[in-house]
Tab-separated table of C-alpha atoms in Angstrom:
chain	number	residue	atom	x	y	z
A	671	MET	CA	87.424	28.594	92.352
A	672	LEU	CA	88.061	26.578	89.230
A	673	VAL	CA	85.801	23.849	90.594
A	674	CYS	CA	83.032	26.381	91.350
A	675	LEU	CA	83.269	27.829	87.847
A	676	SER	CA	83.144	24.436	86.238
A	677	ARG	CA	80.153	23.469	88.446
A	678	GLY	CA	78.372	26.709	87.459
A	679	LEU	CA	79.007	25.975	83.798
A	680	ALA	CA	77.725	22.431	84.239
A	681	VAL	CA	74.475	23.688	85.803
A	682	ASP	CA	74.018	26.275	83.038
A	683	SER	CA	74.636	23.763	80.261
A	684	ARG	CA	72.208	21.369	81.903
A	685	ARG	CA	69.572	24.116	82.022
A	686	VAL	CA	70.103	25.175	78.418
A	687	ARG	CA	70.060	21.567	77.281
A	688	LEU	CA	66.851	20.869	79.171
A	689	THR	CA	65.198	24.054	77.875
A	690	LEU	CA	66.140	23.255	74.294
A	691	ARG	CA	64.870	19.695	74.575
A	692	LEU	CA	61.614	20.813	76.186
A	693	ALA	CA	61.118	23.420	73.445
A	694	ALA	CA	61.832	20.746	70.818
A	695	LEU	CA	59.298	18.435	72.434
A	696	VAL	CA	56.603	21.123	72.696
A	697	ILE	CA	57.052	22.353	69.111
A	698	GLY	CA	57.237	18.850	67.645
A	699	CYS	CA	54.265	17.576	69.609
A	700	SER	CA	52.074	20.631	68.930
A	701	GLY	CA	52.784	20.370	65.201
A	702	LEU	CA	51.924	16.692	65.233
A	703	VAL	CA	48.780	17.188	67.323
A	704	LEU	CA	47.518	20.041	65.106
A	705	TRP	CA	48.121	17.879	62.043
A	706	LEU	CA	46.277	14.934	63.592
A	707	VAL	CA	43.370	17.168	64.673
A	708	GLY	CA	43.196	18.539	61.125
A	709	GLY	CA	42.554	15.013	59.877
A	710	LEU	CA	46.042	14.020	58.657
A	711	HIS	CA	45.707	16.409	55.721
A	712	MET	CA	48.311	15.436	53.116
A	713	GLY	CA	48.150	18.654	51.063
A	714	TRP	CA	49.215	22.250	51.690
A	715	SER	CA	47.877	24.170	54.698
A	716	LYS	CA	44.393	25.582	54.214
A	717	SER	CA	42.631	28.579	55.723
A	718	THR	CA	39.222	27.435	54.470
A	719	GLU	CA	37.618	24.065	54.000
A	720	THR	CA	35.265	23.318	51.132
A	721	ARG	CA	32.633	20.622	51.296
A	722	THR	CA	30.060	19.665	48.691
A	723	GLU	CA	26.310	19.816	49.188
A	724	ILE	CA	23.439	18.992	46.879
A	725	ASP	CA	20.643	21.404	46.004
A	726	GLU	CA	17.379	19.555	46.612
A	727	VAL	CA	15.402	21.134	43.772
A	728	THR	CA	17.942	21.112	40.949
A	729	GLY	CA	20.121	18.230	42.118
A	730	LEU	CA	23.204	20.386	41.544
A	731	GLU	CA	26.330	19.761	43.577
A	732	TYR	CA	27.682	23.011	44.988
A	733	PRO	CA	30.621	23.977	47.190
A	734	VAL	CA	30.182	25.343	50.695
A	735	THR	CA	33.291	27.048	52.027
A	736	GLU	CA	33.865	27.680	55.710
A	737	ASN	CA	36.761	29.339	57.505
A	738	LYS	CA	38.807	26.631	59.163
A	739	TYR	CA	42.559	26.364	59.495
A	740	VAL	CA	43.958	22.962	58.556
A	741	LEU	CA	47.667	22.328	59.026
A	742	GLY	CA	49.330	20.965	55.920
A	743	VAL	CA	52.364	18.757	55.438
A	744	GLU	CA	54.684	21.718	54.745
A	745	LEU	CA	54.079	23.235	58.199
A	746	LEU	CA	54.185	19.817	59.850
A	747	GLY	CA	57.570	19.307	58.193
A	748	ALA	CA	58.705	22.758	59.328
A	749	THR	CA	57.707	22.155	62.966
A	750	LEU	CA	59.411	18.750	62.964
A	751	ALA	CA	62.530	20.283	61.402
A	752	VAL	CA	62.645	23.059	64.030
A	753	SER	CA	62.062	20.473	66.741
A	754	GLY	CA	64.882	18.270	65.403
A	755	GLY	CA	67.153	21.312	65.099
A	756	LEU	CA	66.580	22.324	68.713
A	757	PHE	CA	67.234	18.781	69.876
A	758	GLY	CA	70.421	18.667	67.813
A	759	LEU	CA	71.508	21.996	69.302
A	760	SER	CA	70.861	20.658	72.791
A	761	LEU	CA	73.466	17.954	72.180
A	762	ALA	CA	76.105	20.654	71.933
A	763	PHE	CA	75.481	21.585	75.566
A	764	ARG	CA	77.132	18.705	77.340
A	765	ASN	CA	78.434	18.794	80.918
A	766	PRO	CA	81.940	20.203	80.862
A	767	THR	CA	84.423	17.623	82.110
A	768	ARG	CA	85.167	18.313	85.788
A	769	PRO	CA	88.848	19.055	86.527
A	770	ASP	CA	89.014	16.276	89.151
A	771	LYS	CA	87.792	13.767	86.538
A	772	GLN	CA	90.237	14.868	83.868
A	773	PRO	CA	92.788	12.182	82.937
A	774	GLY	CA	95.733	14.062	84.381
A	775	ALA	CA	93.955	15.326	87.507
A	776	GLU	CA	94.426	12.296	89.765
A	777	THR	CA	98.117	12.010	88.924
A	778	SER	CA	98.730	15.645	89.702
A	779	SER	CA	96.890	15.397	93.055
A	780	THR	CA	98.931	12.347	94.086
A	781	GLN	CA	102.042	14.130	93.061
A	782	LEU	CA	101.075	16.998	95.377
B	1485	MET	CA	-29.859	32.396	24.723
B	1486	LYS	CA	-28.010	29.977	26.938
B	1487	ARG	CA	-26.191	28.522	23.902
B	1488	LEU	CA	-25.196	32.001	22.787
B	1489	ASN	CA	-23.778	32.827	26.218
B	1490	LYS	CA	-21.762	29.602	26.257
B	1491	SER	CA	-20.378	30.380	22.830
B	1492	LYS	CA	-19.417	33.907	23.909
B	1493	LEU	CA	-17.757	32.544	27.006
B	1494	ALA	CA	-15.753	30.056	24.942
B	1495	TRP	CA	-14.573	32.838	22.609
B	1496	ALA	CA	-13.645	35.076	25.506
B	1497	LEU	CA	-11.655	32.254	27.080
B	1498	ALA	CA	-9.916	31.456	23.800
B	1499	LEU	CA	-8.988	35.111	23.283
B	1500	ALA	CA	-7.677	35.358	26.817
B	1501	VAL	CA	-5.486	32.286	26.452
B	1502	ALA	CA	-4.390	32.934	22.851
B	1503	PRO	CA	-1.629	35.469	23.571
B	1504	GLY	CA	-0.031	33.012	25.955
B	1505	ILE	CA	-0.118	30.234	23.386
B	1506	LEU	CA	1.018	32.461	20.550
B	1507	ASN	CA	3.880	33.816	22.647
B	1508	ALA	CA	4.981	30.334	23.745
B	1509	GLY	CA	8.549	30.458	22.586
B	1510	PRO	CA	11.980	30.910	24.056
B	1511	ILE	CA	12.075	31.458	27.791
B	1512	LYS	CA	14.769	33.708	29.173
B	1513	PHE	CA	16.545	32.222	32.193
B	1514	ASP	CA	18.568	34.393	34.523
B	1515	PHE	CA	21.627	32.647	36.008
B	1516	LYS	CA	22.419	35.201	38.686
B	1517	ASP	CA	22.326	33.270	41.906
B	1518	PRO	CA	22.661	35.004	45.271
B	1519	LYS	CA	22.538	31.631	47.048
B	1520	LYS	CA	25.831	30.715	45.344
B	1521	VAL	CA	24.661	27.294	44.248
B	1522	ASN	CA	25.744	27.999	40.675
B	1523	ASN	CA	29.365	27.049	40.454
B	1524	VAL	CA	32.318	26.067	38.347
B	1525	VAL	CA	34.791	23.498	39.641
B	1526	PHE	CA	38.291	23.527	38.161
B	1527	LEU	CA	40.867	20.783	38.434
B	1528	LEU	CA	44.501	20.834	37.369
B	1529	ASP	CA	46.206	17.488	37.724
B	1530	ALA	CA	49.952	17.991	37.200
B	1531	PRO	CA	52.632	15.320	37.762
B	1532	LEU	CA	53.796	16.886	41.048
B	1533	GLU	CA	50.652	18.562	42.297
B	1534	SER	CA	46.914	18.387	41.955
B	1535	ILE	CA	45.029	21.656	42.339
B	1536	SER	CA	41.285	21.921	42.633
B	1537	GLY	CA	39.090	24.891	43.317
B	1538	THR	CA	35.709	26.444	42.828
B	1539	ALA	CA	34.105	29.642	41.612
B	1540	THR	CA	30.615	30.805	42.469
B	1541	GLY	CA	30.386	34.253	40.873
B	1542	VAL	CA	28.122	33.087	38.053
B	1543	SER	CA	25.682	35.306	36.147
B	1544	GLY	CA	24.247	35.583	32.643
B	1545	THR	CA	21.132	34.718	30.694
B	1546	VAL	CA	20.131	31.818	28.475
B	1547	SER	CA	17.238	31.768	26.057
B	1548	PHE	CA	15.741	28.286	25.919
B	1549	ASP	CA	12.690	27.019	24.076
B	1550	PRO	CA	11.521	23.636	25.402
B	1551	ALA	CA	9.948	22.933	22.006
B	1552	LYS	CA	13.078	23.947	20.073
B	1553	PRO	CA	16.097	23.311	22.301
B	1554	MET	CA	18.444	23.503	19.302
B	1555	GLU	CA	17.783	27.252	19.195
B	1556	THR	CA	19.222	27.788	22.649
B	1557	THR	CA	21.497	30.815	22.925
B	1558	GLY	CA	22.923	32.787	25.784
B	1559	LYS	CA	25.856	33.974	27.778
B	1560	ILE	CA	27.323	32.755	31.048
B	1561	VAL	CA	29.687	35.068	32.910
B	1562	LEU	CA	32.029	34.078	35.712
B	1563	THR	CA	33.626	36.668	37.989
B	1564	THR	CA	37.324	35.812	38.252
B	1565	SER	CA	37.627	37.216	41.778
B	1566	SER	CA	35.339	34.384	42.910
B	1567	LEU	CA	37.947	31.771	41.908
B	1568	HIS	CA	38.795	30.019	45.154
B	1569	VAL	CA	41.294	27.483	46.428
B	1570	ASP	CA	41.606	26.607	50.117
B	1571	ASN	CA	45.292	27.522	50.400
B	1572	PRO	CA	45.511	31.325	50.860
B	1573	ALA	CA	48.985	31.715	49.325
B	1574	MET	CA	47.960	29.698	46.283
B	1575	LYS	CA	44.798	31.804	45.937
B	1576	ASP	CA	46.852	35.007	45.973
B	1577	HIS	CA	49.147	33.613	43.283
B	1578	MET	CA	46.174	32.475	41.199
B	1579	HIS	CA	44.542	35.909	41.360
B	1580	GLY	CA	47.848	37.645	40.713
B	1581	GLU	CA	49.340	39.126	37.576
B	1582	GLY	CA	51.289	36.004	36.696
B	1583	TRP	CA	48.236	33.786	36.475
B	1584	MET	CA	44.620	34.981	36.179
B	1585	HIS	CA	45.314	38.709	36.732
B	1586	VAL	CA	41.808	39.264	38.095
B	1587	SER	CA	42.187	43.031	38.451
B	1588	LYS	CA	42.742	43.382	34.702
B	1589	PHE	CA	40.460	40.542	33.554
B	1590	PRO	CA	37.484	40.563	35.933
B	1591	THR	CA	35.344	38.059	34.006
B	1592	ILE	CA	35.423	34.808	32.059
B	1593	GLU	CA	32.663	34.659	29.466
B	1594	PHE	CA	31.069	31.905	27.496
B	1595	VAL	CA	28.716	32.820	24.651
B	1596	ALA	CA	26.538	29.976	23.352
B	1597	GLU	CA	25.784	30.403	19.674
B	1598	LYS	CA	24.407	27.115	18.426
B	1599	LEU	CA	23.422	23.676	19.676
B	1600	THR	CA	24.222	20.592	17.622
B	1601	GLY	CA	23.573	16.888	18.135
B	1602	VAL	CA	20.485	17.664	20.195
B	1603	ARG	CA	18.797	14.729	21.899
B	1604	THR	CA	15.834	15.204	24.176
B	1605	SER	CA	14.508	12.635	26.572
B	1606	GLY	CA	11.768	13.794	28.918
B	1607	THR	CA	12.963	16.985	30.585
B	1608	THR	CA	16.607	16.441	29.716
B	1609	THR	CA	18.352	17.585	26.568
B	1610	THR	CA	21.915	16.649	25.709
B	1611	ALA	CA	23.797	18.469	22.986
B	1612	THR	CA	27.044	20.099	21.978
B	1613	ILE	CA	27.213	23.854	22.305
B	1614	ALA	CA	29.246	25.760	19.777
B	1615	GLY	CA	30.293	29.005	21.304
B	1616	LYS	CA	33.034	31.422	22.201
B	1617	LEU	CA	34.993	31.279	25.427
B	1618	THR	CA	36.861	34.368	26.591
B	1619	VAL	CA	39.526	33.948	29.266
B	1620	LYS	CA	42.081	36.669	30.074
B	1621	GLY	CA	40.936	38.660	27.079
B	1622	VAL	CA	41.571	35.784	24.648
B	1623	THR	CA	38.493	34.554	22.779
B	1624	LYS	CA	38.452	31.073	21.234
B	1625	LYS	CA	35.762	29.065	19.526
B	1626	VAL	CA	34.897	25.969	21.523
B	1627	ASN	CA	32.500	23.044	21.302
B	1628	VAL	CA	31.428	21.753	24.671
B	1629	PRO	CA	29.045	18.986	25.655
B	1630	VAL	CA	26.072	20.110	27.680
B	1631	ARG	CA	23.134	18.586	29.530
B	1632	LEU	CA	20.112	20.826	29.969
B	1633	THR	CA	17.299	19.930	32.318
B	1634	TYR	CA	14.105	21.948	32.039
B	1635	LEU	CA	12.194	21.956	35.315
B	1636	LYS	CA	8.808	23.461	34.543
B	1637	GLY	CA	7.119	25.168	37.477
B	1638	GLN	CA	9.879	24.195	39.915
B	1639	LEU	CA	11.094	27.706	40.703
B	1640	ILE	CA	8.504	28.052	43.460
B	1641	LYS	CA	10.225	25.263	45.391
B	1642	ARG	CA	13.513	27.121	45.242
B	1643	ASN	CA	12.787	30.848	45.255
B	1644	ARG	CA	9.158	30.877	46.436
B	1645	VAL	CA	8.006	32.542	43.209
B	1646	PRO	CA	6.205	30.766	40.372
B	1647	GLY	CA	8.323	29.998	37.328
B	1648	ASP	CA	10.647	27.550	35.635
B	1649	LEU	CA	14.199	26.407	36.166
B	1650	LEU	CA	16.822	25.431	33.631
B	1651	VAL	CA	19.704	23.332	34.931
B	1652	LEU	CA	22.863	23.321	32.852
B	1653	ARG	CA	25.695	20.856	33.352
B	1654	SER	CA	28.844	20.780	31.284
B	1655	ASP	CA	32.257	19.150	31.662
B	1656	PHE	CA	35.061	20.194	29.360
B	1657	THR	CA	38.781	20.852	29.252
B	1658	ILE	CA	40.749	23.906	28.158
B	1659	LYS	CA	44.472	24.495	27.798
B	1660	ARG	CA	46.366	27.148	29.728
B	1661	SER	CA	48.474	27.931	26.684
B	1662	ASP	CA	45.374	28.716	24.575
B	1663	TYR	CA	44.421	31.561	26.889
B	1664	GLY	CA	47.827	32.856	27.954
B	1665	ILE	CA	47.599	31.625	31.533
B	1666	ASN	CA	51.324	31.649	32.346
B	1667	ALA	CA	51.796	29.441	29.305
B	1668	GLY	CA	54.661	26.942	29.360
B	1669	ASN	CA	55.687	27.716	32.946
B	1670	LYS	CA	55.641	25.411	35.977
B	1671	GLU	CA	53.786	22.671	34.095
B	1672	GLU	CA	55.163	20.055	36.496
B	1673	LYS	CA	53.130	21.664	39.276
B	1674	VAL	CA	50.330	23.442	37.420
B	1675	SER	CA	48.810	21.296	34.721
B	1676	GLU	CA	48.549	22.561	31.141
B	1677	LYS	CA	45.044	21.097	30.976
B	1678	ILE	CA	42.295	22.640	33.093
B	1679	GLU	CA	39.253	20.461	33.657
B	1680	LEU	CA	36.117	22.525	34.135
B	1681	LYS	CA	32.804	21.396	35.563
B	1682	LEU	CA	29.993	23.854	35.097
B	1683	ARG	CA	26.949	23.343	37.344
B	1684	VAL	CA	24.436	26.153	37.026
B	1685	ALA	CA	20.697	26.714	37.198
B	1686	GLY	CA	18.776	29.623	35.728
B	1687	ALA	CA	15.431	30.973	36.862
B	1688	ALA	CA	12.560	32.280	34.751
B	1689	PRO	CA	9.876	33.748	36.991
B	1690	ARG	CA	6.423	34.060	35.440
């Protein structure tokens, strides 16, 4: 029974660890991809993008603003931090040491 | 008889044209621009952060006489709610009570009173405008450099109506502390100096 319990715990920890690591990978990668797609923007996140055009008649430069979300370094940092945190948390879920592999286990079995 | 008719015709023509010549004087240019080409760019370059944005809510009128550009007067008004930065949180802060307080101070106004150091070359006039700038209810006397370009008969190319255009360009700097824009606070991130670039064109339909 003790062996079954420890095996069950081992499977659960493995699952949790895998889930956490997958979540870390997905969050980290999506943050990085969104940042790369946004053109490696080094400033804060933007909900609009402004480009400059020139009026043909007057020669004036004027701004044209369009709605476009661009991920900034603060959100990239946040996604990488969350990703790192989840990975770190996953390290806490190690396989519990099986009773038959515990240092005293073999001795006790031979004694029996 | 023929000579008499020609003479009458010449007089009639002269009388018809005379009011136009006699009235040749200052032209009133309207700077309201639904196409939102007229704009002000602002730049704040602080040690930790550089902020740049635009504003397109420009209106006002300028009276300009191509023969006497030194007599130019007028008023340019900027709607503060049109101040824009790409970061939405920053824009909210900028419009908020702590900074521009746009609900209480809906406009920024510049009144041009006198032009000095006027130099005209072709269609372009450079000068220094002495005027009054009102930001957040604080009015200060300022002298700003300006470049005026008079584009006679060019309005038809832009608005499809006959008339003239007056292009006004001006770059100058103001201080936050002069106008009570959260003076003395967060200067490491929000620069004390605000660089302004005014790029506007006024229309005078005939």
